C-alpha cells in the first residue's frame, strides 16, 4: 500500500523566511499529488495539485510544489511566509489507476508556526 | 453550490450510544469517503464508496458502518460508541475517471465519547 512521509512534524519560522516542507511517497506509477492546508478549527482546503504536465505547480497564496518522479517527492515551497500561513499542512497521494483509484493516502501533517 | 455538507458539527456521546454522522454533496461526485483525524496521525480512511450501492472498507473500519443509497448522501454510523472513537471526522467527495478532481472536504464533525 502507498505510504506518505512528511519529514517535519513542526516547523517554526519568522515572517519573511522561506519555507520548504518535504513529502515523499513510497509507490510509483501514475499518481495524483496534493497539498492541503488546515487552519485552526477549520476543514482541509486545497493548496495545489499535480495530475500531469509541468512538474512545477503553482497554488494559492504564493505556494508552489515540485514533483520529482525519480525521487518520489512533492515538496512544498513558499519564498516568504506570513503570520497568516500558520496552519497544518498535509501532503496526500492518490493512485492514478488500479483497485485503489480514488483513495487518498495522507502524510501525518506538518504544523507550521510563523512568528510575526 | 453548497459543496460537501456535514452534520452535526459537534457531538458528545456516552459510551455505548449509537449515532449517525451525515454527509451530503451536491456536485454529483461518484466517489465519497470518510476519514478520521487524530493528532499526529494525519487522516485515516474509514470507509469509501465509488457509487450508489457500492461501499468498501478503508484503513480503520472497525466500529463504523456506511451505506450509499443515493449519489448525494453517505452517512457514517457508529454502532456502539467507544472513547477510542473520539476524533474529528471528515467526509470528502470527488470525481474519478475522465473527470477526476481533487477531493472536496466537509467542515468536519468533532465527536467526543465520554
PDB file of C-alpha atoms in Angstrom, chain A:
ATOM      1  CA  UNK A   1       0.000   0.000   0.000  1.00  0.00           C
ATOM      2  CA  UNK A   2       1.028   3.543  -0.592  1.00  0.00           C
ATOM      3  CA  UNK A   3       2.636   5.415   2.293  1.00  0.00           C
ATOM      4  CA  UNK A   4       3.348   9.123   2.544  1.00  0.00           C
ATOM      5  CA  UNK A   5       6.099  10.656   4.663  1.00  0.00           C
ATOM      6  CA  UNK A   6       6.283  14.249   5.774  1.00  0.00           C
ATOM      7  CA  UNK A   7       9.707  14.899   7.183  1.00  0.00           C
ATOM      8  CA  UNK A   8       8.930  17.725   9.547  1.00  0.00           C
ATOM      9  CA  UNK A   9       6.321  17.485  12.282  1.00  0.00           C
ATOM     10  CA  UNK A  10       6.633  21.076  13.455  1.00  0.00           C
ATOM     11  CA  UNK A  11       8.324  23.978  11.701  1.00  0.00           C
ATOM     12  CA  UNK A  12       8.749  27.375  13.315  1.00  0.00           C
ATOM     13  CA  UNK A  13       9.691  30.371  11.178  1.00  0.00           C
ATOM     14  CA  UNK A  14       9.779  34.128  11.369  1.00  0.00           C
ATOM     15  CA  UNK A  15       7.788  36.196   8.905  1.00  0.00           C
ATOM     16  CA  UNK A  16       9.508  36.640   5.532  1.00  0.00           C
ATOM     17  CA  UNK A  17      11.532  33.442   5.954  1.00  0.00           C
ATOM     18  CA  UNK A  18      11.446  30.889   3.170  1.00  0.00           C
ATOM     19  CA  UNK A  19       9.598  27.625   3.598  1.00  0.00           C
ATOM     20  CA  UNK A  20      10.151  24.145   2.257  1.00  0.00           C
ATOM     21  CA  UNK A  21       8.153  21.166   3.512  1.00  0.00           C
ATOM     22  CA  UNK A  22       9.208  17.727   2.405  1.00  0.00           C
ATOM     23  CA  UNK A  23       6.896  14.980   1.179  1.00  0.00           C
ATOM     24  CA  UNK A  24       7.852  11.561  -0.133  1.00  0.00           C
ATOM     25  CA  UNK A  25       5.674   8.653  -1.154  1.00  0.00           C
ATOM     26  CA  UNK A  26       6.501   5.010  -1.475  1.00  0.00           C
ATOM     27  CA  UNK A  27       4.817   3.614  -4.576  1.00  0.00           C
ATOM     28  CA  UNK A  28       5.347   4.881  -8.081  1.00  0.00           C
ATOM     29  CA  UNK A  29       3.302   4.593 -11.193  1.00  0.00           C
ATOM     30  CA  UNK A  30       0.659   7.103 -12.121  1.00  0.00           C
ATOM     31  CA  UNK A  31      -0.085   9.305  -9.121  1.00  0.00           C
ATOM     32  CA  UNK A  32      -2.034  12.436  -8.327  1.00  0.00           C
ATOM     33  CA  UNK A  33      -0.377  14.627  -5.703  1.00  0.00           C
ATOM     34  CA  UNK A  34      -1.889  17.204  -3.381  1.00  0.00           C
ATOM     35  CA  UNK A  35      -1.077  19.614  -0.626  1.00  0.00           C
ATOM     36  CA  UNK A  36      -3.907  20.555   1.691  1.00  0.00           C
ATOM     37  CA  UNK A  37      -3.879  23.191   4.418  1.00  0.00           C
ATOM     38  CA  UNK A  38      -5.903  23.194   7.611  1.00  0.00           C
ATOM     39  CA  UNK A  39      -6.218  26.446   9.530  1.00  0.00           C
ATOM     40  CA  UNK A  40      -7.026  26.112  13.236  1.00  0.00           C
ATOM     41  CA  UNK A  41     -10.504  24.729  13.753  1.00  0.00           C
ATOM     42  CA  UNK A  42     -11.249  24.507  10.054  1.00  0.00           C
ATOM     43  CA  UNK A  43     -11.544  21.854   7.382  1.00  0.00           C
ATOM     44  CA  UNK A  44      -8.972  20.904   4.778  1.00  0.00           C
ATOM     45  CA  UNK A  45      -8.549  23.255   1.853  1.00  0.00           C
ATOM     46  CA  UNK A  46      -6.636  22.506  -1.318  1.00  0.00           C
ATOM     47  CA  UNK A  47      -3.396  24.444  -1.742  1.00  0.00           C
ATOM     48  CA  UNK A  48      -2.300  22.873  -5.003  1.00  0.00           C
ATOM     49  CA  UNK A  49      -2.442  19.679  -7.013  1.00  0.00           C
ATOM     50  CA  UNK A  50      -0.474  17.788  -9.615  1.00  0.00           C
ATOM     51  CA  UNK A  51      -2.140  15.457 -12.086  1.00  0.00           C
ATOM     52  CA  UNK A  52       0.189  15.622 -15.088  1.00  0.00           C
ATOM     53  CA  UNK A  53       2.288  18.031 -17.166  1.00  0.00           C
ATOM     54  CA  UNK A  54       4.631  20.666 -15.769  1.00  0.00           C
ATOM     55  CA  UNK A  55       6.142  19.248 -12.575  1.00  0.00           C
ATOM     56  CA  UNK A  56       6.354  22.715 -11.034  1.00  0.00           C
ATOM     57  CA  UNK A  57       2.897  23.502  -9.764  1.00  0.00           C
ATOM     58  CA  UNK A  58       1.702  26.859  -8.505  1.00  0.00           C
ATOM     59  CA  UNK A  59      -1.085  27.058  -5.969  1.00  0.00           C
ATOM     60  CA  UNK A  60      -2.937  29.636  -3.954  1.00  0.00           C
ATOM     61  CA  UNK A  61      -1.391  32.186  -1.586  1.00  0.00           C
ATOM     62  CA  UNK A  62       2.039  32.066  -3.243  1.00  0.00           C
ATOM     63  CA  UNK A  63       2.699  28.365  -2.601  1.00  0.00           C
ATOM     64  CA  UNK A  64       4.314  26.095  -5.153  1.00  0.00           C
ATOM     65  CA  UNK A  65       5.431  22.488  -5.258  1.00  0.00           C
ATOM     66  CA  UNK A  66       7.763  20.464  -7.417  1.00  0.00           C
ATOM     67  CA  UNK A  67       7.096  16.877  -8.436  1.00  0.00           C
ATOM     68  CA  UNK A  68      10.321  14.893  -8.831  1.00  0.00           C
ATOM     69  CA  UNK A  69       9.293  11.491 -10.108  1.00  0.00           C
ATOM     70  CA  UNK A  70      12.730   9.892  -9.690  1.00  0.00           C
ATOM     71  CA  UNK A  71      12.766  10.865  -6.018  1.00  0.00           C
ATOM     72  CA  UNK A  72       9.089  10.102  -5.315  1.00  0.00           C
ATOM     73  CA  UNK A  73       8.874  13.595  -3.878  1.00  0.00           C
ATOM     74  CA  UNK A  74       6.459  16.513  -3.933  1.00  0.00           C
ATOM     75  CA  UNK A  75       7.939  19.249  -1.774  1.00  0.00           C
ATOM     76  CA  UNK A  76       6.018  22.391  -0.911  1.00  0.00           C
ATOM     77  CA  UNK A  77       7.702  25.798  -1.042  1.00  0.00           C
ATOM     78  CA  UNK A  78       6.960  29.423  -0.360  1.00  0.00           C
ATOM     79  CA  UNK A  79       9.617  32.128  -0.709  1.00  0.00           C
ATOM     80  CA  UNK A  80       8.330  34.387   2.068  1.00  0.00           C
ATOM     81  CA  UNK A  81       5.891  33.203   4.737  1.00  0.00           C
ATOM     82  CA  UNK A  82       3.369  35.331   6.571  1.00  0.00           C
ATOM     83  CA  UNK A  83       1.864  35.056  10.036  1.00  0.00           C
ATOM     84  CA  UNK A  84      -1.407  34.027   8.358  1.00  0.00           C
ATOM     85  CA  UNK A  85       0.316  30.898   6.973  1.00  0.00           C
ATOM     86  CA  UNK A  86       0.276  29.401  10.468  1.00  0.00           C
ATOM     87  CA  UNK A  87      -1.598  26.139   9.922  1.00  0.00           C
ATOM     88  CA  UNK A  88      -1.175  22.422   9.498  1.00  0.00           C
ATOM     89  CA  UNK A  89      -0.119  21.182   6.083  1.00  0.00           C
ATOM     90  CA  UNK A  90      -0.899  17.753   4.692  1.00  0.00           C
ATOM     91  CA  UNK A  91       0.609  16.016   1.712  1.00  0.00           C
ATOM     92  CA  UNK A  92      -1.650  13.461   0.014  1.00  0.00           C
ATOM     93  CA  UNK A  93      -1.178  10.951  -2.775  1.00  0.00           C
ATOM     94  CA  UNK A  94      -3.763   9.189  -4.898  1.00  0.00           C
ATOM     95  CA  UNK A  95      -3.081   6.313  -7.265  1.00  0.00           C
ATOM     96  CA  UNK A  96      -3.993   7.290 -10.791  1.00  0.00           C
ATOM     97  CA  UNK A  97      -5.358   3.883 -11.675  1.00  0.00           C
ATOM     98  CA  UNK A  98      -5.928   0.432 -10.254  1.00  0.00           C
ATOM     99  CA  UNK A  99      -8.031  -1.036  -7.469  1.00  0.00           C
ATOM    100  CA  UNK A 100      -7.278   1.823  -5.073  1.00  0.00           C
ATOM    101  CA  UNK A 101      -8.228   4.548  -7.560  1.00  0.00           C
ATOM    102  CA  UNK A 102      -9.791   7.380  -5.605  1.00  0.00           C
ATOM    103  CA  UNK A 103      -8.264   6.523  -2.274  1.00  0.00           C
ATOM    104  CA  UNK A 104      -6.161   9.308  -0.773  1.00  0.00           C
ATOM    105  CA  UNK A 105      -3.135   8.480   1.362  1.00  0.00           C
ATOM    106  CA  UNK A 106      -2.164  11.255   3.749  1.00  0.00           C
ATOM    107  CA  UNK A 107       1.045  12.133   5.483  1.00  0.00           C
ATOM    108  CA  UNK A 108       0.888  12.826   9.203  1.00  0.00           C
ATOM    109  CA  UNK A 109       0.959  16.557   8.705  1.00  0.00           C
ATOM    110  CA  UNK A 110       3.385  19.395   9.413  1.00  0.00           C
ATOM    111  CA  UNK A 111       2.422  22.115  11.844  1.00  0.00           C
ATOM    112  CA  UNK A 112       3.801  25.456  10.648  1.00  0.00           C
ATOM    113  CA  UNK A 113       4.051  28.282  13.158  1.00  0.00           C
ATOM    114  CA  UNK A 114       5.040  31.707  11.840  1.00  0.00           C
ATOM    115  CA  UNK A 115       6.093  34.364  14.343  1.00  0.00           C
ATOM    116  CA  UNK A 116       5.384  37.989  13.400  1.00  0.00           C
TER     117      UNK A 116
END
